[in-house]
Coordinates of C-alpha atoms in Angstrom, one line a residue:
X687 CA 107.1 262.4 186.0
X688 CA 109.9 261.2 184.0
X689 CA 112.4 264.0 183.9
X690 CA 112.9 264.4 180.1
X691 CA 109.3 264.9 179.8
X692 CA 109.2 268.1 181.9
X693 CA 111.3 269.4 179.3
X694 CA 108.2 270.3 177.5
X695 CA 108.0 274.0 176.9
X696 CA 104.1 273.3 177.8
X697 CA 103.0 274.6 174.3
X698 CA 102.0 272.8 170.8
X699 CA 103.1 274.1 167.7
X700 CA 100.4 275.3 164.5
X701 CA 101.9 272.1 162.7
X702 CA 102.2 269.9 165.7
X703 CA 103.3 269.4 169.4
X704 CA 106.8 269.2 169.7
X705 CA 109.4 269.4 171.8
X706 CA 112.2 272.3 172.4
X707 CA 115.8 272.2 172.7
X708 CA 118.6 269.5 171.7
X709 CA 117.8 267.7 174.9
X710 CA 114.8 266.4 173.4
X711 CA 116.0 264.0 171.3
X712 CA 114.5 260.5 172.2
X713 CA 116.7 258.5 174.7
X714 CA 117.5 255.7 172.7
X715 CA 119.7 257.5 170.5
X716 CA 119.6 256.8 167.3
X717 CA 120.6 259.2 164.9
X718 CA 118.4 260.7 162.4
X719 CA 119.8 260.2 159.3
X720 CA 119.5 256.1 160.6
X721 CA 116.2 256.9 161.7
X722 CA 115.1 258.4 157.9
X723 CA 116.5 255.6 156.2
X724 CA 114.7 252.9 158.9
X725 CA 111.1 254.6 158.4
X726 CA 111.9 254.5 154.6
X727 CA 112.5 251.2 154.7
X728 CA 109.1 251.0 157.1
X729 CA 106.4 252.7 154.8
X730 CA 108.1 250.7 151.7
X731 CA 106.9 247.7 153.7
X732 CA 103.7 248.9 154.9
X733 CA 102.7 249.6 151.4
X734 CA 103.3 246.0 150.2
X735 CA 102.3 243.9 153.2
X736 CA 100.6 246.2 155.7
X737 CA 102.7 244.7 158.9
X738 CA 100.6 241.8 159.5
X739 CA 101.2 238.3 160.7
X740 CA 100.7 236.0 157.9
X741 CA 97.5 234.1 158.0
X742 CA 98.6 230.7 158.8
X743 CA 100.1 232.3 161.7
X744 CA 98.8 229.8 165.1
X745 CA 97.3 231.1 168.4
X746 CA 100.2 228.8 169.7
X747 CA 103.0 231.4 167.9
X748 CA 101.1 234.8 170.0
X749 CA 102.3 236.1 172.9
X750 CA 100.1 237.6 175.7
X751 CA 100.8 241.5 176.1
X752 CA 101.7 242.5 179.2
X753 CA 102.4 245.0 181.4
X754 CA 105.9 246.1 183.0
X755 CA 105.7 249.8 184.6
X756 CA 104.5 252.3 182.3
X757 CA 105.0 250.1 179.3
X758 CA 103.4 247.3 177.2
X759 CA 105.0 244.4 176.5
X760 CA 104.9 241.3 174.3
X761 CA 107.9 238.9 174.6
X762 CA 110.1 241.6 177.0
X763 CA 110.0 243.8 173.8
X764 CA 108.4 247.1 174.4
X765 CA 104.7 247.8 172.8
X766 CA 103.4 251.0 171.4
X767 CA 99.7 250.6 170.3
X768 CA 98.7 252.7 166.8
X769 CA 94.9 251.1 166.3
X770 CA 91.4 252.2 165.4
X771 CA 88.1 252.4 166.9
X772 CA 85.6 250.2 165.0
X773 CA 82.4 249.1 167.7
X774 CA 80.5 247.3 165.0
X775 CA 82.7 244.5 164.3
X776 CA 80.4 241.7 165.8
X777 CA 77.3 243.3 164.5
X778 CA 78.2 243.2 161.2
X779 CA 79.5 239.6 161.2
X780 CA 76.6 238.5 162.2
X781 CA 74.7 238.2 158.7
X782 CA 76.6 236.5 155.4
X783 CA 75.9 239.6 153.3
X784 CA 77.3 241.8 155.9
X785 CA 80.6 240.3 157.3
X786 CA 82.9 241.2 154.8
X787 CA 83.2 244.9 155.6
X788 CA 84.8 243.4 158.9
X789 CA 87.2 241.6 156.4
X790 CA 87.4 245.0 154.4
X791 CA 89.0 246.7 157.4
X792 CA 91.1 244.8 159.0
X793 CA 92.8 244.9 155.9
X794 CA 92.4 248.6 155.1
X795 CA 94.0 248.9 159.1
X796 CA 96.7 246.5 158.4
X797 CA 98.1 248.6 155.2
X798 CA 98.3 251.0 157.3
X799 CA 99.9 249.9 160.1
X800 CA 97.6 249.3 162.9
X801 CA 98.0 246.8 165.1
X802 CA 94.8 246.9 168.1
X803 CA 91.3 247.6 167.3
X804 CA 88.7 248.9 170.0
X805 CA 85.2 247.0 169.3
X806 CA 82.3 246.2 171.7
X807 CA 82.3 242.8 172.8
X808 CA 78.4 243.4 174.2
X809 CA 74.9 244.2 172.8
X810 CA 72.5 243.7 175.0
X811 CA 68.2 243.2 174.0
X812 CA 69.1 245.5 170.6
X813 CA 69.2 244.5 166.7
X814 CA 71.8 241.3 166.7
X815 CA 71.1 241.1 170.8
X816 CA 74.6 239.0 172.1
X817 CA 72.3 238.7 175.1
X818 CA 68.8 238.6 174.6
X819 CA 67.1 239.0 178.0
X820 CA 69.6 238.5 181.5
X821 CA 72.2 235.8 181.3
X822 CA 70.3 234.3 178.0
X823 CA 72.5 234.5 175.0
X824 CA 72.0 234.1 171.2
X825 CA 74.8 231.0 169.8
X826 CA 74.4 232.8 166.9
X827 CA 75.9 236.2 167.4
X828 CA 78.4 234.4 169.9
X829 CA 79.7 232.9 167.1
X830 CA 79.9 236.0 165.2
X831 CA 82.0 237.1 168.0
X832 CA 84.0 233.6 167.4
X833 CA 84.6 234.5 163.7
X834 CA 85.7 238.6 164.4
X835 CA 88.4 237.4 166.8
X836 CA 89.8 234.5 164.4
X837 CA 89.6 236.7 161.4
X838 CA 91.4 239.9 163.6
X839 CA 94.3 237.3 163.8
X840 CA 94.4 236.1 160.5
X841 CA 94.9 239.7 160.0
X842 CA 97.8 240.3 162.4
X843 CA 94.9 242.8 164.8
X844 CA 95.0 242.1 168.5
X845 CA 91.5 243.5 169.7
X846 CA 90.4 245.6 173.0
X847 CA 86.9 244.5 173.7
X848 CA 84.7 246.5 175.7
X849 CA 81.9 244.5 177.7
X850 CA 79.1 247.0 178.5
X851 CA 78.0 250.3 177.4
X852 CA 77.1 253.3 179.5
X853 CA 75.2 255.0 177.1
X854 CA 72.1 253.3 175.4
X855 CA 73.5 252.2 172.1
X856 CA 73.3 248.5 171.9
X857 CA 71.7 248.2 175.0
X858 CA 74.0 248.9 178.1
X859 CA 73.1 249.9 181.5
X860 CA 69.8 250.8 180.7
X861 CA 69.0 248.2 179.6
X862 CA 70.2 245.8 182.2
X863 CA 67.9 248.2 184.9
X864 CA 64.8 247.7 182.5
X865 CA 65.0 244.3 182.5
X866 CA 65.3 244.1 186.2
X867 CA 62.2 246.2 186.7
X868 CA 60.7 244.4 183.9
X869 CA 61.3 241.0 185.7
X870 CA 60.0 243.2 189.4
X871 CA 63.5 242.6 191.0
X872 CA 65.2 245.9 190.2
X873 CA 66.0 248.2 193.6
X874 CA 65.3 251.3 191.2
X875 CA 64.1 252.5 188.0
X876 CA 67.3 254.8 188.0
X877 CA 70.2 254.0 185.1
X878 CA 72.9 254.0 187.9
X879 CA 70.9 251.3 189.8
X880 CA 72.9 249.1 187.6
X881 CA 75.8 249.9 189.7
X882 CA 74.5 249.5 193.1
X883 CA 71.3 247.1 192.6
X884 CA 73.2 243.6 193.7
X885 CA 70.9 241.7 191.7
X886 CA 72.3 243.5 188.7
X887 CA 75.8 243.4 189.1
X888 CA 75.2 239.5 189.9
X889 CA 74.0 239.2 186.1
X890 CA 76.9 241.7 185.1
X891 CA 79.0 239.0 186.4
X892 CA 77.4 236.4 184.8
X893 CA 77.6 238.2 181.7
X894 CA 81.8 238.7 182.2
X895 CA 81.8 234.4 183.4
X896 CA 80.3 233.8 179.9
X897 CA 82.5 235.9 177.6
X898 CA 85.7 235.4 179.5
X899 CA 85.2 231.5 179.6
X900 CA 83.7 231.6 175.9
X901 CA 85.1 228.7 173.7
X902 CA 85.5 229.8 170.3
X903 CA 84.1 227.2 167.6
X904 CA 86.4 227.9 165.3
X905 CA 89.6 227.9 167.2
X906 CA 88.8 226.0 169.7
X907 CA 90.1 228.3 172.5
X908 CA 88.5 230.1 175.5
X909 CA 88.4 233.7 175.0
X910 CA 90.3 234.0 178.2
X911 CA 93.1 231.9 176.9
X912 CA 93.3 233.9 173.5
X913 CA 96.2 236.1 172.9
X914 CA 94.1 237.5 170.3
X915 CA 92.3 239.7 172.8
X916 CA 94.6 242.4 173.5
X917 CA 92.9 243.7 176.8
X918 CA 89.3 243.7 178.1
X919 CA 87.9 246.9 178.7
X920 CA 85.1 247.0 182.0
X921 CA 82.7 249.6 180.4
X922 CA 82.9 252.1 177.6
X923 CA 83.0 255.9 179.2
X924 CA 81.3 255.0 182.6
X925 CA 79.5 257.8 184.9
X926 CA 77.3 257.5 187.5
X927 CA 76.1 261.3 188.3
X928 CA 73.7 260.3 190.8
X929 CA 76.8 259.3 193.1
X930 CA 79.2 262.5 192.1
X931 CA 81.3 261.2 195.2
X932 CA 82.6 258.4 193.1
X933 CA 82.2 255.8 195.8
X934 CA 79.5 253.9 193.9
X935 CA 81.0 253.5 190.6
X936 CA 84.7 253.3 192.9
X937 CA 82.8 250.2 194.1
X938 CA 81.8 248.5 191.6
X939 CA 84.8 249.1 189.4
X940 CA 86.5 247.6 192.4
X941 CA 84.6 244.4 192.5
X942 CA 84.1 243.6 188.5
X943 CA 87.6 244.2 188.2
X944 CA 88.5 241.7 190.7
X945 CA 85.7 239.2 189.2
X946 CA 87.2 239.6 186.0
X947 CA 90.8 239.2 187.2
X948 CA 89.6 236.1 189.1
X949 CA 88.7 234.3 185.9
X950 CA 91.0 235.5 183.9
X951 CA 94.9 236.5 184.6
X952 CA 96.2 236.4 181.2
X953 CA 94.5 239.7 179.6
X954 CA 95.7 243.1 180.7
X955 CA 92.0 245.3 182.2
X956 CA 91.4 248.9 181.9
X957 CA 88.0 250.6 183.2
X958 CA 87.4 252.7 179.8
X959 CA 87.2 256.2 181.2
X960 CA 87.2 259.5 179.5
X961 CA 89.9 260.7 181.8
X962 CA 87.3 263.3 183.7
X963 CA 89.3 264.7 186.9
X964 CA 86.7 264.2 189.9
X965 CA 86.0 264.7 194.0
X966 CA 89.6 263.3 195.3
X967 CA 91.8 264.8 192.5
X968 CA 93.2 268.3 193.6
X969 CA 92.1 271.8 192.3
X970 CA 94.7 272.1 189.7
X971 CA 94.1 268.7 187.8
X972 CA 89.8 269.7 188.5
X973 CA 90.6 272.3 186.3
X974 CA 92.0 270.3 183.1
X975 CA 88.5 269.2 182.9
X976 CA 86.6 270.8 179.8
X977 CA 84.2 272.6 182.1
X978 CA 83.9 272.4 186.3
X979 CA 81.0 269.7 185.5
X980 CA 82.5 267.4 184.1
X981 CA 84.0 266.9 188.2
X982 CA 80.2 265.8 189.2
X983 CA 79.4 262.8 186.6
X984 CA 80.8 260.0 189.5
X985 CA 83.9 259.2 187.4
X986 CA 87.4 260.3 189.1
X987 CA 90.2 259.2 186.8
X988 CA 92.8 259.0 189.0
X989 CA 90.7 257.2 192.0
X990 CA 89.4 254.9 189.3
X991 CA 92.5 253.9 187.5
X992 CA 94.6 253.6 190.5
X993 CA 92.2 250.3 191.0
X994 CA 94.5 247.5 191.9
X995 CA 93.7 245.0 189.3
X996 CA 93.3 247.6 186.6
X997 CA 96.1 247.4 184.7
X998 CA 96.4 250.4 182.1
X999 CA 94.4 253.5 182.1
X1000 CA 92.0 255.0 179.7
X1001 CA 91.6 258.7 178.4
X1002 CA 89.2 260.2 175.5
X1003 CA 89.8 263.0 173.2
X1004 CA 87.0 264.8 172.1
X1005 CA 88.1 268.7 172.0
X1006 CA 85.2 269.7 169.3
X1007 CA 82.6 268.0 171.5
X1008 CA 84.3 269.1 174.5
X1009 CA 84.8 272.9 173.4
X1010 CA 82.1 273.6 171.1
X1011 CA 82.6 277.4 170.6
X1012 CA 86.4 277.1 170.8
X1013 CA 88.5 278.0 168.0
X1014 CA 90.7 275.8 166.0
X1015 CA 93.7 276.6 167.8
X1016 CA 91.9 276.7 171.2
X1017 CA 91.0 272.7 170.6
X1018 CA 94.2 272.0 170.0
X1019 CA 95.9 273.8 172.3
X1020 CA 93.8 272.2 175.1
X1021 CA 93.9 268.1 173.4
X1022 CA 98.0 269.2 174.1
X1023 CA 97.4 270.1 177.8
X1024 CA 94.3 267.1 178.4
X1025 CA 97.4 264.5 176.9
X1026 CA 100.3 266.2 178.3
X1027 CA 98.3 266.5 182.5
X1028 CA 97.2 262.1 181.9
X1029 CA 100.7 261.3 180.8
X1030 CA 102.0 263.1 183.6
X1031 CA 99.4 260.9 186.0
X1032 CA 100.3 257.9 183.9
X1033 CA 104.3 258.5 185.5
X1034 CA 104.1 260.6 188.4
X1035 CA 100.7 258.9 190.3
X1036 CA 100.0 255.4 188.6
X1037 CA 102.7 254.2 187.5
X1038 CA 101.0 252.3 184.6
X1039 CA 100.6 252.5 180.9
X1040 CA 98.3 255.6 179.3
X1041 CA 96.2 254.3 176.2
X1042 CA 94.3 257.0 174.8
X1043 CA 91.1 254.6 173.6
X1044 CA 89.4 256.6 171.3
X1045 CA 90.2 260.0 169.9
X1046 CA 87.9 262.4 167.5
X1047 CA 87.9 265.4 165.6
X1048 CA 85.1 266.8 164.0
X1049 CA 85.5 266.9 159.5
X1050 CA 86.6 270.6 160.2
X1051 CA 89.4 269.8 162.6
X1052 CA 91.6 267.4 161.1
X1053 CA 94.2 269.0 160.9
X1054 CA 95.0 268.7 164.2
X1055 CA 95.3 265.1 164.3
X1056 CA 99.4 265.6 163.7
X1057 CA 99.4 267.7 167.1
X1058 CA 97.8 265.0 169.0
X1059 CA 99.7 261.6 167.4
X1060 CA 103.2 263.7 167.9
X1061 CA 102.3 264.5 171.4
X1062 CA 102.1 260.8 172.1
X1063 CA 105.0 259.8 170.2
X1064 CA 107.2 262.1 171.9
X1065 CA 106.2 260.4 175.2
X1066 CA 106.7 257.4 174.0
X1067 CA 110.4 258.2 172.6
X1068 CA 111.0 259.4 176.3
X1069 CA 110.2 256.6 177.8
X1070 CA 106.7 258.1 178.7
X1071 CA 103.6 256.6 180.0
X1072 CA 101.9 257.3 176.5
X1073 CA 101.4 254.2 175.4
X1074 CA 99.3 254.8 172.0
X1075 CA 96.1 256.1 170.4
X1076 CA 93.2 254.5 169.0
X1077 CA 91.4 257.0 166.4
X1078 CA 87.7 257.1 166.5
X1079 CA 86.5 255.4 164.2
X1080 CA 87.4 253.8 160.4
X1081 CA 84.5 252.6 158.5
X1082 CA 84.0 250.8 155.1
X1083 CA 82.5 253.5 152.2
X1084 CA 79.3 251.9 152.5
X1085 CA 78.4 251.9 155.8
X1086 CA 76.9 255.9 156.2
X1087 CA 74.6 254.6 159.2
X1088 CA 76.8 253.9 161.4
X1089 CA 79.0 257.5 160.1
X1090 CA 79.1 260.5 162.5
X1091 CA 81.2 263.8 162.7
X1092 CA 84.5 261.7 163.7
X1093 CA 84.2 258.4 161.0
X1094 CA 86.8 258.2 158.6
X1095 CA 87.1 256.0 155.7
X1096 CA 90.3 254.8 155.2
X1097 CA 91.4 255.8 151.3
X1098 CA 89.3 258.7 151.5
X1099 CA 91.7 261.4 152.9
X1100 CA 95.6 260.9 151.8
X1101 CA 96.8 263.1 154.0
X1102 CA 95.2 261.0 157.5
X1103 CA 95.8 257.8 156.3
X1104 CA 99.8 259.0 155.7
X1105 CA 99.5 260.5 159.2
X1106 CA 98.6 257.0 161.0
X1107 CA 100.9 255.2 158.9
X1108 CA 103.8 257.3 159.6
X1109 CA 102.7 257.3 163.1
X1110 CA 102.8 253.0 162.8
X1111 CA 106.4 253.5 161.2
X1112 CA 107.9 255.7 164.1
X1113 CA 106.5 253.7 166.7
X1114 CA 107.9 250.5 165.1
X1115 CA 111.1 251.9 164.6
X1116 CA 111.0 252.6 168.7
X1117 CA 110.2 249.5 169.0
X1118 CA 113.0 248.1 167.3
X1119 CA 115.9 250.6 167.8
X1120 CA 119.0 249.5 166.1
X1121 CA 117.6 246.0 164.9
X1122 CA 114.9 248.2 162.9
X1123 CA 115.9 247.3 159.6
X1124 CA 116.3 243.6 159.9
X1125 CA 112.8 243.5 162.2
X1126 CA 111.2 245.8 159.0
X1127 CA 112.4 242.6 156.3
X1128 CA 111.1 239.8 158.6
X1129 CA 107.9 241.4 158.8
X1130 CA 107.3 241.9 155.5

């Protein structure tokens, strides 16, 4: 655990975890007033040109992101990630009429700041099927795909695709086991037979061969040769509760990843957990969980992440779905102790980067959004594992269908969209320390 870190007096504030005492002033120094005038300096340019790449920008001219320690980095510059969640990206570019919402928020991102979106890279037998029955795949929503990824870097957006679902949406494990026992070669009617049936996970594979050696039509390049992609991302939120040792989905996180890495050693990897403590951690870190059950779905964050070829962990926030009958401050009390215990894991037990993927609060707890982004900027200004937050999710005005509790529109609410791009401002002007204001003018 890095030792400025434990400085934490363990408790967030009404307006916002922070940290107590003169010693925790971030270690690189820089003094506020410098600091003030920087971040000025950093929304006046987010404001007029969002801190994107310009669009005749080449593949050629990206970097790969990388991984050193507990850090991203592009270029042996350290990367803090401030991005979205939005999983409809290759749906919607699919149809004519449709694909310029995709359009509509990269650039509603971009002004503010964000630099990574989360999307699913997957949709298996559903509504615009990628894959249409086991290792059969539609050109047409592959080129869909072709046309999100070229359009994310037109718009300065690196993108985190996720490859399967656990959950039915769009397909996912359930529907690889139906098609199995469809076809009369499935071991078991069971959802989790996707992860032990070896006739599955052969077709998973061929799935991860086909999108990882993907050439795109418009660029030209292999997906696995894209520095587009900022990371692949092996499932979204996987469990497998009929296994609540962990050694099956252990298993198979253990071989995909090693497919994946295999076929492609460019991309950074991350499993795409919730962060769920399970069997192998110890009591104490059992007991960040939201309730004891959540020890018994087959997921063990630590086990999991500490995966060889897995190269950045994965956590969820969710304290409103998590803690139903909690009170305001309850939630955010415990979203400060659930990000505080996996930045500690991040530095003291894995020794890798903590992206927290996707994090939610319900329309009558966002408030607490400040609490949770300064939690992870603090980290980061310590030289923490925290290595950014994706929000869950942004959506165009005119896509209520796809709305839930969590979807925000960007324009909508002044007060979020100030919060993520002051959080895209502070992370920059980490980024950048005392070069900040002649980084701020290039880029803009």
């Amino acid at each position: 655990m890095n030792s400025s870190w434990s400085r934490w007096n363990g408790k967030p504030s009404t307006s916002g975890a922070k940290p107590s005492g003169k010693r925790m002033r971030p270690r690189n120094g820089l003094l506020r007033p410098a600091i003030g005038f920087a971040l000025c300096i950093l929304v006046m340019c987010l404001t007029v040109k969002a801190l994107k790449l310009q669009p005749e920008q080449e593949h050629s001219r990206l970097s790969f992101v990388e991984r050193s320690g507990t850090r991203f980095m592009v270029d042996g510059r350290v990367v803090y990630v401030n991005g979205w969640n939005s999983f409809w990206l290759m749906d919607q570019a699919v149809e004519e009429g449709s694909r310029g919402r995709v359009t509509e928020i990269f650039r509603a991102a971009a002004g503010l700041g964000l630099t990574v979106c989360r999307t699913y890279a997957f949709n298996d037998g559903d509504r615009h099927a990628l894959q249409v029955s086991l290792g059969i795949f539609d050109e047409k929503v592959f080129e869909a795909l072709d046309w999100v990824i070229v359009e994310a870097q037109r718009h300065g957006i690196r993108l985190l695709l996720s490859l399967v679902n656990n959950w039915q949406r769009h397909g996912g494990k359930t529907q690889y086991v139906k098609w199995a026992w469809e076809e009369g070669f499935g071991l078991s009617a069971s959802n989790d037979s996707f992860f032990f049936d070896p006739s599955i996970r052969s077709y998973f594979k061929i799935y991860l061969k086909t999108i990882l050696t993907r050439k795109n039509h418009l660029s030209g390049i292999e997906y696995r040769e894209d520095p587009t992609i900022f990371a692949w991302e092996l499932m979204n939120e996987p469990r497998c509760a009929s296994d609540v040792s962990g050694d099956t989905l252990q298993e198979w996180i253990e071989e995909m990843a090693e497919h994946v890495k295999a076929i492609d050693k460019k991309h950074l990897l991350t499993v795409g957990l919730e962060g769920f403590y399970g069997p192998t951690s110890s009591p104490e870190k059992k007991g960040v969980n939201p309730e004891k059950w959540y020890a018994d779905v087959g997921s063990d964050f630590l086990r999991n992440s500490k995966t060889p070829a897995i190269d950045f962990a994965s956590v969820h926030i969710y304290p409103d779905k998590w803690l139903p009958h909690a009170n305001l401050s309850e939630k955010t009390s415990y979203a400060f102790k659930w990000i505080v215990s996996h930045i500690e894991d991040g530095e003291k037990e894995l020794a890798k980067p903590i992206l927290f993927s996707e994090f939610g609060l319900s329309d009558k707890n966002k408030d607490s959004y400040k609490s949770i982004l300064d939690t992870i900027y603090y980290s980061a200004a310590m030289d923490g594992a925290a290595a950014g937050a994706l929000i869950w999710q942004l959506l165009p005005g005119e896509m209520e269908n796809y709305n839930d509790d969590f979807s925000i529109v960007p324009g909508e609410s002044q007060a979020i969209d100030r919060l993520l791009k002051e959080q895209s401002c502070r992370l920059m002007a980490l980024r950048h320390g005392k070069n900040l204001a002649r980084a701020a003018s290039a880029i803009c």
